[in-house]
Coordinates of C-alpha atoms and ligand atoms in Angstrom, one line a residue:
X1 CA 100.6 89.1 132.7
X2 CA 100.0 91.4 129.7
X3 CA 100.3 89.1 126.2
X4 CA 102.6 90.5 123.5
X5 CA 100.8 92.1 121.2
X6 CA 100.3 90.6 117.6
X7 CA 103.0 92.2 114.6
X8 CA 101.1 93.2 111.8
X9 CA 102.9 93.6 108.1
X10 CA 101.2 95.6 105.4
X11 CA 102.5 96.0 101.9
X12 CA 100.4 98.2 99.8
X13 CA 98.5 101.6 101.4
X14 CA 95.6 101.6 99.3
X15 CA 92.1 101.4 100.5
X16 CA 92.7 97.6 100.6
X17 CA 96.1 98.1 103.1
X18 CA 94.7 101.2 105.0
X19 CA 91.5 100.2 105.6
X20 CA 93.1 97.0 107.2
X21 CA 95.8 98.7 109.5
X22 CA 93.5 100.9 111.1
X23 CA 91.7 97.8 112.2
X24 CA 94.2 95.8 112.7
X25 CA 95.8 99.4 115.1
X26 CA 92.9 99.3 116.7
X27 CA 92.7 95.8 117.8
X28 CA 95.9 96.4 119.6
X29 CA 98.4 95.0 117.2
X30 CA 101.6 96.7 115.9
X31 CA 101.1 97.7 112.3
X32 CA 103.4 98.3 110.3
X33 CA 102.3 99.4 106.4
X34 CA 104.7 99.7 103.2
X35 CA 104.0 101.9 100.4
X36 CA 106.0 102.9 97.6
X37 CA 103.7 105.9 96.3
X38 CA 101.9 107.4 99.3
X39 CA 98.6 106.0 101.7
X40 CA 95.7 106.1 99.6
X41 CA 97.2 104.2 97.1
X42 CA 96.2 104.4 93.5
X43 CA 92.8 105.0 94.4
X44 CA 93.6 108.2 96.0
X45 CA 96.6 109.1 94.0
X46 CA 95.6 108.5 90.6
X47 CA 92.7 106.2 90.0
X48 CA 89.6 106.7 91.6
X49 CA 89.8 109.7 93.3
X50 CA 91.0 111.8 90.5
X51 CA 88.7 110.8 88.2
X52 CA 85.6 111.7 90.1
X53 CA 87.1 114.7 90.7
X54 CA 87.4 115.2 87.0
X55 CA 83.6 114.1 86.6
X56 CA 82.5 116.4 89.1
X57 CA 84.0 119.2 86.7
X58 CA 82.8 117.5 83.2
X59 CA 78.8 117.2 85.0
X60 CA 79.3 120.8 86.0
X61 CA 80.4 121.5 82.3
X62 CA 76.7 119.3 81.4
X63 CA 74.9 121.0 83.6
X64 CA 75.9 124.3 82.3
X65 CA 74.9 123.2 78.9
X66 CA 71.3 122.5 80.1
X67 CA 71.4 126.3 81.2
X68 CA 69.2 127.4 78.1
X69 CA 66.7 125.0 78.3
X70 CA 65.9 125.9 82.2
X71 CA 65.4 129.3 80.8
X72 CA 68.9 130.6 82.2
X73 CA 71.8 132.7 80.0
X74 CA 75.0 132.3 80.6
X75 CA 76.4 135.8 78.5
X76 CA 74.7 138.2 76.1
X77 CA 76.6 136.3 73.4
X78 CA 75.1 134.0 70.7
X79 CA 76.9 131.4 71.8
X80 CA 77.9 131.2 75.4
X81 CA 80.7 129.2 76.0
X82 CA 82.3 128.1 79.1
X83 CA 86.3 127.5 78.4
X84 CA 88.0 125.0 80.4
X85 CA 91.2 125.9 81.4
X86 CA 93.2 122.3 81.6
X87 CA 96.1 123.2 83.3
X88 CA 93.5 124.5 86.4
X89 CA 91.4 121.6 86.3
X90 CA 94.3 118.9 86.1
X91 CA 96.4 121.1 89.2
X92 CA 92.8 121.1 91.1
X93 CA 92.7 117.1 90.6
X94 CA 96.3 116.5 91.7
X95 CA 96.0 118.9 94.5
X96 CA 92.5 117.2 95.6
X97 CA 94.6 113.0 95.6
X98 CA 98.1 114.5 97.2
X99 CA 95.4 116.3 100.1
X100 CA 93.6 113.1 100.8
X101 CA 96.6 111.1 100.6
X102 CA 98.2 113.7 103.1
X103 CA 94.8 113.2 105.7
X104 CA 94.7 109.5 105.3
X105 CA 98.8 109.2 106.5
X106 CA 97.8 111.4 109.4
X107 CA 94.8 109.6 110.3
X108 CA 96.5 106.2 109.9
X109 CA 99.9 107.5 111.7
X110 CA 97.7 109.1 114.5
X111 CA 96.7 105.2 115.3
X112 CA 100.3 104.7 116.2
X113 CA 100.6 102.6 113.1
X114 CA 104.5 102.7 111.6
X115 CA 105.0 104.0 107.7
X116 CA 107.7 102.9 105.4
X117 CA 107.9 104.7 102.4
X118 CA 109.3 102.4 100.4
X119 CA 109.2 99.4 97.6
X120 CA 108.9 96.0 99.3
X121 CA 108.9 92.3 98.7
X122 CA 107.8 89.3 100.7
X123 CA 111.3 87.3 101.6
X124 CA 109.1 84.7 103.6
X125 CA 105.9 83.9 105.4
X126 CA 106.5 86.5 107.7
X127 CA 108.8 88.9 106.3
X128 CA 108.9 92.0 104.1
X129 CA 112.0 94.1 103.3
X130 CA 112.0 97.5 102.4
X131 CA 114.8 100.2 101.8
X132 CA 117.2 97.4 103.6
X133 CA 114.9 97.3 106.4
X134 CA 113.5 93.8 107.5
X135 CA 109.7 94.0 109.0
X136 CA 108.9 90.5 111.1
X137 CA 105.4 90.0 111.1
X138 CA 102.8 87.2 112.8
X139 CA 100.9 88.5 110.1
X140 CA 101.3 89.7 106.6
X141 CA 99.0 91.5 104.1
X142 CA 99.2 91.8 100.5
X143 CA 97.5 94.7 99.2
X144 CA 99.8 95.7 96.0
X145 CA 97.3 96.8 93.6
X146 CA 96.6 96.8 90.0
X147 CA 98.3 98.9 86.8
X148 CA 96.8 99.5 83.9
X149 CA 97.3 97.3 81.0
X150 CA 98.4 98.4 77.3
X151 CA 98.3 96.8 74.3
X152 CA 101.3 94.6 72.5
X153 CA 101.4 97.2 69.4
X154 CA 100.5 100.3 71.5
X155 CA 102.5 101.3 74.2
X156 CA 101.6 104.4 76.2
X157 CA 104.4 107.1 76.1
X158 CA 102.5 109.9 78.5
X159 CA 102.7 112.4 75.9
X160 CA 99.4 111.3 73.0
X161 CA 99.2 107.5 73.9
X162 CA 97.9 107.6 77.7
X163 CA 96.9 105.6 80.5
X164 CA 94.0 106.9 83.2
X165 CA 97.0 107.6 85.3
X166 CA 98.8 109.8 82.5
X167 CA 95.6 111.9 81.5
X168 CA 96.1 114.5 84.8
X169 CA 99.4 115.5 83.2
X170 CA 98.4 117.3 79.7
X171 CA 98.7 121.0 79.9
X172 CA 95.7 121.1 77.1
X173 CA 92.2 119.6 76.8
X174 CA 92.9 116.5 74.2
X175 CA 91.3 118.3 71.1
X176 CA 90.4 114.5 69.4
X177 CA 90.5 111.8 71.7
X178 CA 90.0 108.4 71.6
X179 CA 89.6 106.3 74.3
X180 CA 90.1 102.5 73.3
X181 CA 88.1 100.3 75.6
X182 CA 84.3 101.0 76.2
X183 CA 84.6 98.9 80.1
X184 CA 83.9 101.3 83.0
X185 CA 86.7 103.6 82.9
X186 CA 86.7 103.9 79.2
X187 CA 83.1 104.9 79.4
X188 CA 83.5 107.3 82.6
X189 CA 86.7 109.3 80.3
X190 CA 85.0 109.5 77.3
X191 CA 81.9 111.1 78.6
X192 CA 83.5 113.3 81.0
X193 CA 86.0 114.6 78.4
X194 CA 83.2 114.8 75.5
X195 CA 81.3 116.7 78.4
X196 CA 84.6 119.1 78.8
X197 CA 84.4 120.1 74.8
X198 CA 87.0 117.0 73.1
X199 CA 86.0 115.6 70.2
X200 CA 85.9 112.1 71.5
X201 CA 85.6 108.4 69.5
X202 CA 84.8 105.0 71.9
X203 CA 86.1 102.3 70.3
X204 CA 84.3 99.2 71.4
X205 CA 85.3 95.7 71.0
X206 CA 81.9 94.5 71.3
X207 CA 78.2 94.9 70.2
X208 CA 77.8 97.8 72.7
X209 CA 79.4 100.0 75.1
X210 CA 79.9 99.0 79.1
X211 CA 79.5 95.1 77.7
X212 CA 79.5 93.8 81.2
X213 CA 76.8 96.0 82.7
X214 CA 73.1 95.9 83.0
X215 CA 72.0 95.9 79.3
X216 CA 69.4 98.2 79.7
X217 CA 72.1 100.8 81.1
X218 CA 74.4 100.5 78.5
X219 CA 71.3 101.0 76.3
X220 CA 70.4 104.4 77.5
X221 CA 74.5 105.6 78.4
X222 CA 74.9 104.6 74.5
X223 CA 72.3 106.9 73.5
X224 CA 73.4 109.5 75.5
X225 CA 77.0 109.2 74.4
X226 CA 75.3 109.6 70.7
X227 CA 73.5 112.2 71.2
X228 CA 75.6 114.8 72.4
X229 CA 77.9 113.7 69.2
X230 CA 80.6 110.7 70.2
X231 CA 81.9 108.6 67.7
X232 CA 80.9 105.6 69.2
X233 CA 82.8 102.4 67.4
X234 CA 81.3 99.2 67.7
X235 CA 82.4 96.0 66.9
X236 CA 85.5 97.1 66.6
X237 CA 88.8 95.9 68.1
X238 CA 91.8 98.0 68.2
X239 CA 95.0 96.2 67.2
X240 CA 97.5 99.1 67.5
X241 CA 98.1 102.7 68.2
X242 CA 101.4 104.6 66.6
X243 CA 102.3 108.0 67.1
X244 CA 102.5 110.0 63.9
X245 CA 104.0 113.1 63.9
X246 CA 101.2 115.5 66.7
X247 CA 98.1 112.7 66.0
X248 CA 97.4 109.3 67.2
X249 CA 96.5 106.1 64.7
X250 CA 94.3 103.5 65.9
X251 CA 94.0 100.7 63.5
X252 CA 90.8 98.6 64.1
X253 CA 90.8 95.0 63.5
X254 CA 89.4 95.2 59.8
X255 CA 92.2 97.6 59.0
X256 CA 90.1 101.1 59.1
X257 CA 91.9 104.0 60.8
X258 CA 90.8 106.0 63.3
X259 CA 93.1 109.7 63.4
X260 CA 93.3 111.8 66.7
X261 CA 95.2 114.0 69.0
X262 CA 95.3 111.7 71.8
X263 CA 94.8 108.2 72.7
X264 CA 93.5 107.1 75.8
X265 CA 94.2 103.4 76.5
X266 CA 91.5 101.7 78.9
X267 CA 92.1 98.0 78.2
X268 CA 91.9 96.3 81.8
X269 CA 94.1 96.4 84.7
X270 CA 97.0 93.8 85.5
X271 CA 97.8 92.8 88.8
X272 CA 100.8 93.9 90.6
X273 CA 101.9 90.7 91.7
X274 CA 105.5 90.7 90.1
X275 CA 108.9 90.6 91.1
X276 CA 107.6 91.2 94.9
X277 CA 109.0 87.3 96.0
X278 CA 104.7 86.4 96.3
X279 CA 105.4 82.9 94.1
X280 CA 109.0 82.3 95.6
X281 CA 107.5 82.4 99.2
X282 CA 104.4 79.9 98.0
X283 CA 101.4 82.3 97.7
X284 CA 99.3 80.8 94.7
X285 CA 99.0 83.4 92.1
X286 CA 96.5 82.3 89.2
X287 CA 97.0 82.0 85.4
X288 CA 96.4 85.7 85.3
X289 CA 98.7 86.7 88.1
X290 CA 96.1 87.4 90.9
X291 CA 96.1 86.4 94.5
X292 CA 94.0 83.5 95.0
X293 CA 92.4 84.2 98.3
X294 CA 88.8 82.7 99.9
X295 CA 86.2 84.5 101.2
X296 CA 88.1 85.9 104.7
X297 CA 91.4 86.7 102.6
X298 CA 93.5 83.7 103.0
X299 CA 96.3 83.1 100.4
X300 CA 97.9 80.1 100.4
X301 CA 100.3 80.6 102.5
X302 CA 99.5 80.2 106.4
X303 CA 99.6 83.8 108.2
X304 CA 99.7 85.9 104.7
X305 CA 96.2 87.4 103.8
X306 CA 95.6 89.5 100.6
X307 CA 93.1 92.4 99.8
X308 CA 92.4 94.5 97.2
X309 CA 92.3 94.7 93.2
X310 CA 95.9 92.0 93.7
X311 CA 93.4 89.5 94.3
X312 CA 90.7 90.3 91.4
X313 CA 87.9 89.5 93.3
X314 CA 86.5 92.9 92.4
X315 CA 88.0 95.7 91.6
X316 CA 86.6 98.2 93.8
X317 CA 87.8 100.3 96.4
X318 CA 85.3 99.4 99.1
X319 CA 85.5 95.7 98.4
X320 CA 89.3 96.4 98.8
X321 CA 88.9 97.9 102.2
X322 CA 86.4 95.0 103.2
X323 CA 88.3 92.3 102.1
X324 CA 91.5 94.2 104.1
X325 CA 89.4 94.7 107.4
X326 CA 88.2 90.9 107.2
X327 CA 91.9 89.6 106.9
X328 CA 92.5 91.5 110.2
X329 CA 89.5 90.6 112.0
X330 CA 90.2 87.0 111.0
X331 CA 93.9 86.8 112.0
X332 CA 93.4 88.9 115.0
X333 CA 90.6 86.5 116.1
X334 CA 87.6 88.2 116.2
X335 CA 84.1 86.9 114.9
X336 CA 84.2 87.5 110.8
X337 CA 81.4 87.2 108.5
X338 CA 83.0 86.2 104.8
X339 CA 82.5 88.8 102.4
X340 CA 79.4 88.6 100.3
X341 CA 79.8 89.9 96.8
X342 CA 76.1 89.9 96.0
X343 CA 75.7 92.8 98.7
X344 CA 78.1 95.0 96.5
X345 CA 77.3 98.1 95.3
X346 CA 79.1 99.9 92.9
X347 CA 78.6 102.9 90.1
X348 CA 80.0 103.6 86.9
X349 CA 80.0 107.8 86.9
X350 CA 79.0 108.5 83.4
X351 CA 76.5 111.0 82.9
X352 CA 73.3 109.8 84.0
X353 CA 75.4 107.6 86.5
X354 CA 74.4 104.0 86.4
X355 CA 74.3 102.6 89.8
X356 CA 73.9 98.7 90.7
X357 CA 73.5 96.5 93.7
X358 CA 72.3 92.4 94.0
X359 CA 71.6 90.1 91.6
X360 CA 72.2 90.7 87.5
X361 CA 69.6 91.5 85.0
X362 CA 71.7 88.8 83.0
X363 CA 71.8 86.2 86.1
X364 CA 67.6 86.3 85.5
X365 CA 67.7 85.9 82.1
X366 CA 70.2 83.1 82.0
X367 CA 67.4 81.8 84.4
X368 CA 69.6 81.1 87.5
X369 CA 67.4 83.6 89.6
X370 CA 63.5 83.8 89.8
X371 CA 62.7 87.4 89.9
X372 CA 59.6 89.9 89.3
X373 CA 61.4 92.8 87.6
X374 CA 59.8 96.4 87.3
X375 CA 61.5 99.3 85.5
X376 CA 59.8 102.6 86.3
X377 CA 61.6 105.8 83.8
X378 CA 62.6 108.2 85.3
X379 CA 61.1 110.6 82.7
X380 CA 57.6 110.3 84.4
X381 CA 59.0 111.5 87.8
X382 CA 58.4 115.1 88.6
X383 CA 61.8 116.1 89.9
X384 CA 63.4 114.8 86.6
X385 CA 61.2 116.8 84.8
X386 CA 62.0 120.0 86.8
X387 CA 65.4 118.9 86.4
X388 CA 65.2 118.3 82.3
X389 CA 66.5 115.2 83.0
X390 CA 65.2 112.4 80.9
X391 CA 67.4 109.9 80.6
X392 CA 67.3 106.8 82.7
X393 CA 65.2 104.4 85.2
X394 CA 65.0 102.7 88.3
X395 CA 65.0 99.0 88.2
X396 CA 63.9 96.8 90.8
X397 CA 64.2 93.4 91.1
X398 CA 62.5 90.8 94.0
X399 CA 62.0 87.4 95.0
X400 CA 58.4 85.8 93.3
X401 CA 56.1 85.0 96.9
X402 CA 58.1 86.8 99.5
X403 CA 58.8 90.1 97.5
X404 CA 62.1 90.4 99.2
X405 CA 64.6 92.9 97.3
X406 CA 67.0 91.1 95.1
X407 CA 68.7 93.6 93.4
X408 CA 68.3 96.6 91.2
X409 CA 70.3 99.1 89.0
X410 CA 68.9 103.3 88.8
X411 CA 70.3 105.0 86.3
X412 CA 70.0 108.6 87.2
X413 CA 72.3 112.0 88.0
X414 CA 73.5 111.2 91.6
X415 CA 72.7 107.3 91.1
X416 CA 75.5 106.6 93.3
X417 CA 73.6 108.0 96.1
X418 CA 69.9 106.4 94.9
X419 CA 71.1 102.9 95.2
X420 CA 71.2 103.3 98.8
X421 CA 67.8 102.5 100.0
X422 CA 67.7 99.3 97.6
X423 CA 71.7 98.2 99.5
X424 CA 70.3 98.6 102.8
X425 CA 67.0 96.6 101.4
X426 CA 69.0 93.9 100.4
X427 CA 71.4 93.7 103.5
X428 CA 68.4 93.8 106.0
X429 CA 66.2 91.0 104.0
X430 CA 63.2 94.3 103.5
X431 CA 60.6 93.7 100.6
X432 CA 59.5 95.3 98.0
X433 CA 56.1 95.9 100.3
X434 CA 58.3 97.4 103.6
X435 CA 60.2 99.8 100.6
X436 CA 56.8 100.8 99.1
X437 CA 55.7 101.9 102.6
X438 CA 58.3 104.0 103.4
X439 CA 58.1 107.9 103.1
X440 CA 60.2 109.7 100.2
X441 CA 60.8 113.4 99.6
X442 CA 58.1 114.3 97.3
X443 CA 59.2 115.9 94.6
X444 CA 62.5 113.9 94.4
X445 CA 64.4 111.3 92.6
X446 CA 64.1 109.1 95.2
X447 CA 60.3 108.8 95.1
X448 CA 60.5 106.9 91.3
X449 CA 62.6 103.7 94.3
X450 CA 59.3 104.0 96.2
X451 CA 57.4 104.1 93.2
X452 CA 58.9 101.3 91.5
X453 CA 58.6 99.0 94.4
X454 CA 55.0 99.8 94.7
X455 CA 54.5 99.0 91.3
X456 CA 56.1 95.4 91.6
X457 CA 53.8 95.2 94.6
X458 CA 50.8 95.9 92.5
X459 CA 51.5 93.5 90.1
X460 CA 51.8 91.1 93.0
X461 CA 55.6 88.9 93.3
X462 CA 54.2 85.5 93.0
X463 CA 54.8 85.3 88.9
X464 CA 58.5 85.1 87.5
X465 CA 58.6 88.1 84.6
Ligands
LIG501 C1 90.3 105.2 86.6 C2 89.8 104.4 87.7 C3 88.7 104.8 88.4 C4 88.2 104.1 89.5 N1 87.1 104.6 90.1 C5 86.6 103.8 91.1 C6 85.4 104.3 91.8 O1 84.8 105.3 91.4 N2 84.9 103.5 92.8 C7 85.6 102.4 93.3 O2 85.1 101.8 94.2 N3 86.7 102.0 92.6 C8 87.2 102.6 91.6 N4 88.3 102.2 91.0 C9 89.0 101.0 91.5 C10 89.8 101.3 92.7 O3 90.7 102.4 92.4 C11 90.6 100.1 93.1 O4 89.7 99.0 93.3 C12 91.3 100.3 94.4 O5 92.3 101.3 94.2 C13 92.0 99.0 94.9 O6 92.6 99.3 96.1 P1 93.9 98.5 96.5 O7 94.2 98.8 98.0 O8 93.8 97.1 96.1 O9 95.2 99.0 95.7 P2 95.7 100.5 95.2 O10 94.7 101.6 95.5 O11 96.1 100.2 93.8 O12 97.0 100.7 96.1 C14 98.1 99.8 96.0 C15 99.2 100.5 96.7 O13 100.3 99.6 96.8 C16 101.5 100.1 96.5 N5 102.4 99.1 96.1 C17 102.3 98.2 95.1 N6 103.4 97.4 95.1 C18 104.2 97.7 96.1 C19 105.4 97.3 96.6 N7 106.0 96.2 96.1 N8 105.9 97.9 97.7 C20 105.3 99.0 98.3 N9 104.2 99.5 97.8 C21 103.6 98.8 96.8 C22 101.2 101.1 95.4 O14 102.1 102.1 95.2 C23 99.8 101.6 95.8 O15 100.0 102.8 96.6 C24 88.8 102.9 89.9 C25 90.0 102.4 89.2 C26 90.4 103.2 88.1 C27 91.6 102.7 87.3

């Protein structure tokens, strides 16, 4: 006798609703996904995705700069100069997201899983309607997403007042920008378009840029962002942003003025929660809107999971996709280890990148973790130096007595990829002593991880720094 095989209900095709459908496809259930904009979601559409694809241009555009000082000339004029032709570079970005979206449809369709285009709404534990179809599930997942938020007395219009999502759509380079909001994305667009030749001002609510970040990271990306000229405004809240005439107003808080072509607005994202029937069907949203989910995706509400940047647990594209795979591997009954945030890693792509994984700088000085902490510069390692890189460090942090790897954050170019020997570290319980021991490239950026977890062997990892 052959069981019948679970139905699976999916609204939202992001990395969160993907990521969960090809397991759920390939644990034999029938999987049906909705999505309104195309698989991928906004992280392949218009979030994630294009924006690296912009920073791989805007390093390319630093790296060029450099040229000189590596002894290299660009033209036999005084001043080379590299012009960036917008409409090629936005065209290249939108071509890059609509080609991934395209591959991730096929690969997901190829698993025999079912695609509605469409916009849906939960009309009970175990239904979703879409385009006046009815999808009965045994179970459902919510994986809608976030949008970007504006502010009360500054409402994007997608022509000079812009969201992340609206940037990919100017036929020129934004001559004066100003990107209000110094969090991650604020940081990652106004260093990539100050890298692409705009005249760019960060206006900062707080003390420093990237406030939530490893201090010592937003020390050095602050400095950077300085250096190569940005109008970097601290302290200072923005309280609106009109339109007048072709330039932008931003009035701070204090009542200064700060005049531009463009305004890019990066002041959080809000979940998409609304008008989808998620309350009226009794999934617990909290004060902000998010899904309340626990550690293996349950909502509320018996048989419906959630995943993704709905839920606010973190709003990253691979915790999406983990938190989507464990609500399938939970409701399809196979063994399921709860996510663990603290194994997270995660980048900010400014230039150097800044790259973290484990336990907080902050979280040692608020004294809640007993750590030895080393931070080696990266301006002593040889490969930076042939590089003409000098910006930046690896940090290591590890447990006083057994040495184990706690954490760490490498700011560096390529941090993103760094971080990985310190993430597997911390996944498979290794020491600073087993990471000392093992062979890197010499010359290579790589070596200052060895390095730096020699040295906090050295010093010995029975004292608390
Ligand atoms: C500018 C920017 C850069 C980022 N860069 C990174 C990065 O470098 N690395 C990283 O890890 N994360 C990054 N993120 C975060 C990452 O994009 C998100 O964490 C990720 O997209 C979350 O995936 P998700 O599946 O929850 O939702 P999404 O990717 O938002 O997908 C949700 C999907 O659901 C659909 N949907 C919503 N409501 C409905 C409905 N009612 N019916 C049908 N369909 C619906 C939407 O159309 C969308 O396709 C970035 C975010 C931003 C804004």
């Amino acid at each position: 006798m052959t069981l019948p095989r679970p139905n699976v209900a999916i609204l939202g095709g992001g990395p969160g609703g993907y990521e969960a459908a090809l397991v759920a496809a390939q644990l034999g259930a029938e999987v049906t996904v909705i999505d309104e904009d195309g698989l991928g979601g906004a992280c392949v559409l218009t979030d994630c995705v294009p924006s690296k694809t912009l920073i791989e241009s805007s390093s390319t555009m630093t790296s060029l700069s450099r040229a000189a000082s590596l002894g290299l000339e660009l033209s036999n004029g005084a001043n080379p100069e590299v012009a960036v032709d917008a409409p090629a570079l936005n065209a290249r970005i939108k071509a890059l997201a609509a080609a991934q979206s395209h591959d991730i449809a096929e690969h997901v369709a190829a698993e025999g899983v079912r695609i509605i285009q469409a916009r849906g709404r939960l009309t009970g534990p175990h239904t979703i309607e879409a385009a006046g179809t009815t999808v009965q599930a045994d179970v459902v997942l919510i994986a809608t997403g976030a949008t970007p938020r504006a502010l009360a007395d500054g409402v994007p219009d997608g022509e000079r007042i812009l969201t992340c999502r609206q940037m990919y759509d100017l036929a020129e380079l934004p001559e004066e920008l100003i990107v209000v909001g110094s969090g991650v994305t604020g940081a990652e667009f106004a260093g990539a378009y100050q890298a692409l030749g705009s005249q760019v001002a960060l206006v900062s609510s707080r003390d420093r840029v990237l406030p939530h970040e490893d201090k010592d990271a937003a020390v050095v990306i602050e400095g950077v962002f300085r250096r190569r000229g940005m109008n970097v405004l601290g302290k200072s809240r923005a309280e609106a942003v009109h339109r007048k005439g072709d330039s932008v107003v931003v009035t701070l808080g204090d009542g200064r003025q700060v005049t531009g072509s463009h305004c890019l607005l990066t002041v959080g994202m809000a979940p998409s929660t609304q008008g989808i029937g998620l309350a009226e069907a009794g999934v617990k949203l909290d004060p902000r809107g998010f899904i309340e989910v626990d550690r293996v995706s349950r909502t509320s509400l018996p048989g419906v999971y959630a995943a993704g940047d709905c839920t606010g647990v973190l709003m990253l594209a691979s915790v999406a996709a983990m938190q989507g795979r464990i609500a399938m591997w939970h409701a399809l009954g196979e063994a399921v280890q709860p996510i663990r945030l603290s194994h997270v890693a995660s980048t900010i792509f400014t230039d150097p990148e800044i790259a973290s994984v484990g336990v907080s700088q902050a979280a040692i000085d608020r004294g809640e973790v007993a750590a030895r902490v080393h931070k080696q510069p990266l301006a002593t390692n040889p490969r930076a130096k042939m590089g003409g890189f000098r910006d930046g460090f690896v940090k290591i942090y590890a447990r006083p007595g057994t040495g184990l790897v706690l954490g760490g954050v490498v700011v560096a170019p390529r941090a993103s990829e760094l971080i990985l020997p310190l993430s597997i570290a911390i996944e498979q319980n290794l020491s600073v002593d087993q990471l000392a021991h093992t062979f890197s490239v010499y010359p290579s950026l790589s070596g200052s991880v060895t390095e730096a977890a020699r040295t906090v062997m050295e010093f010995g990892t029975d004292a608390i720094l």
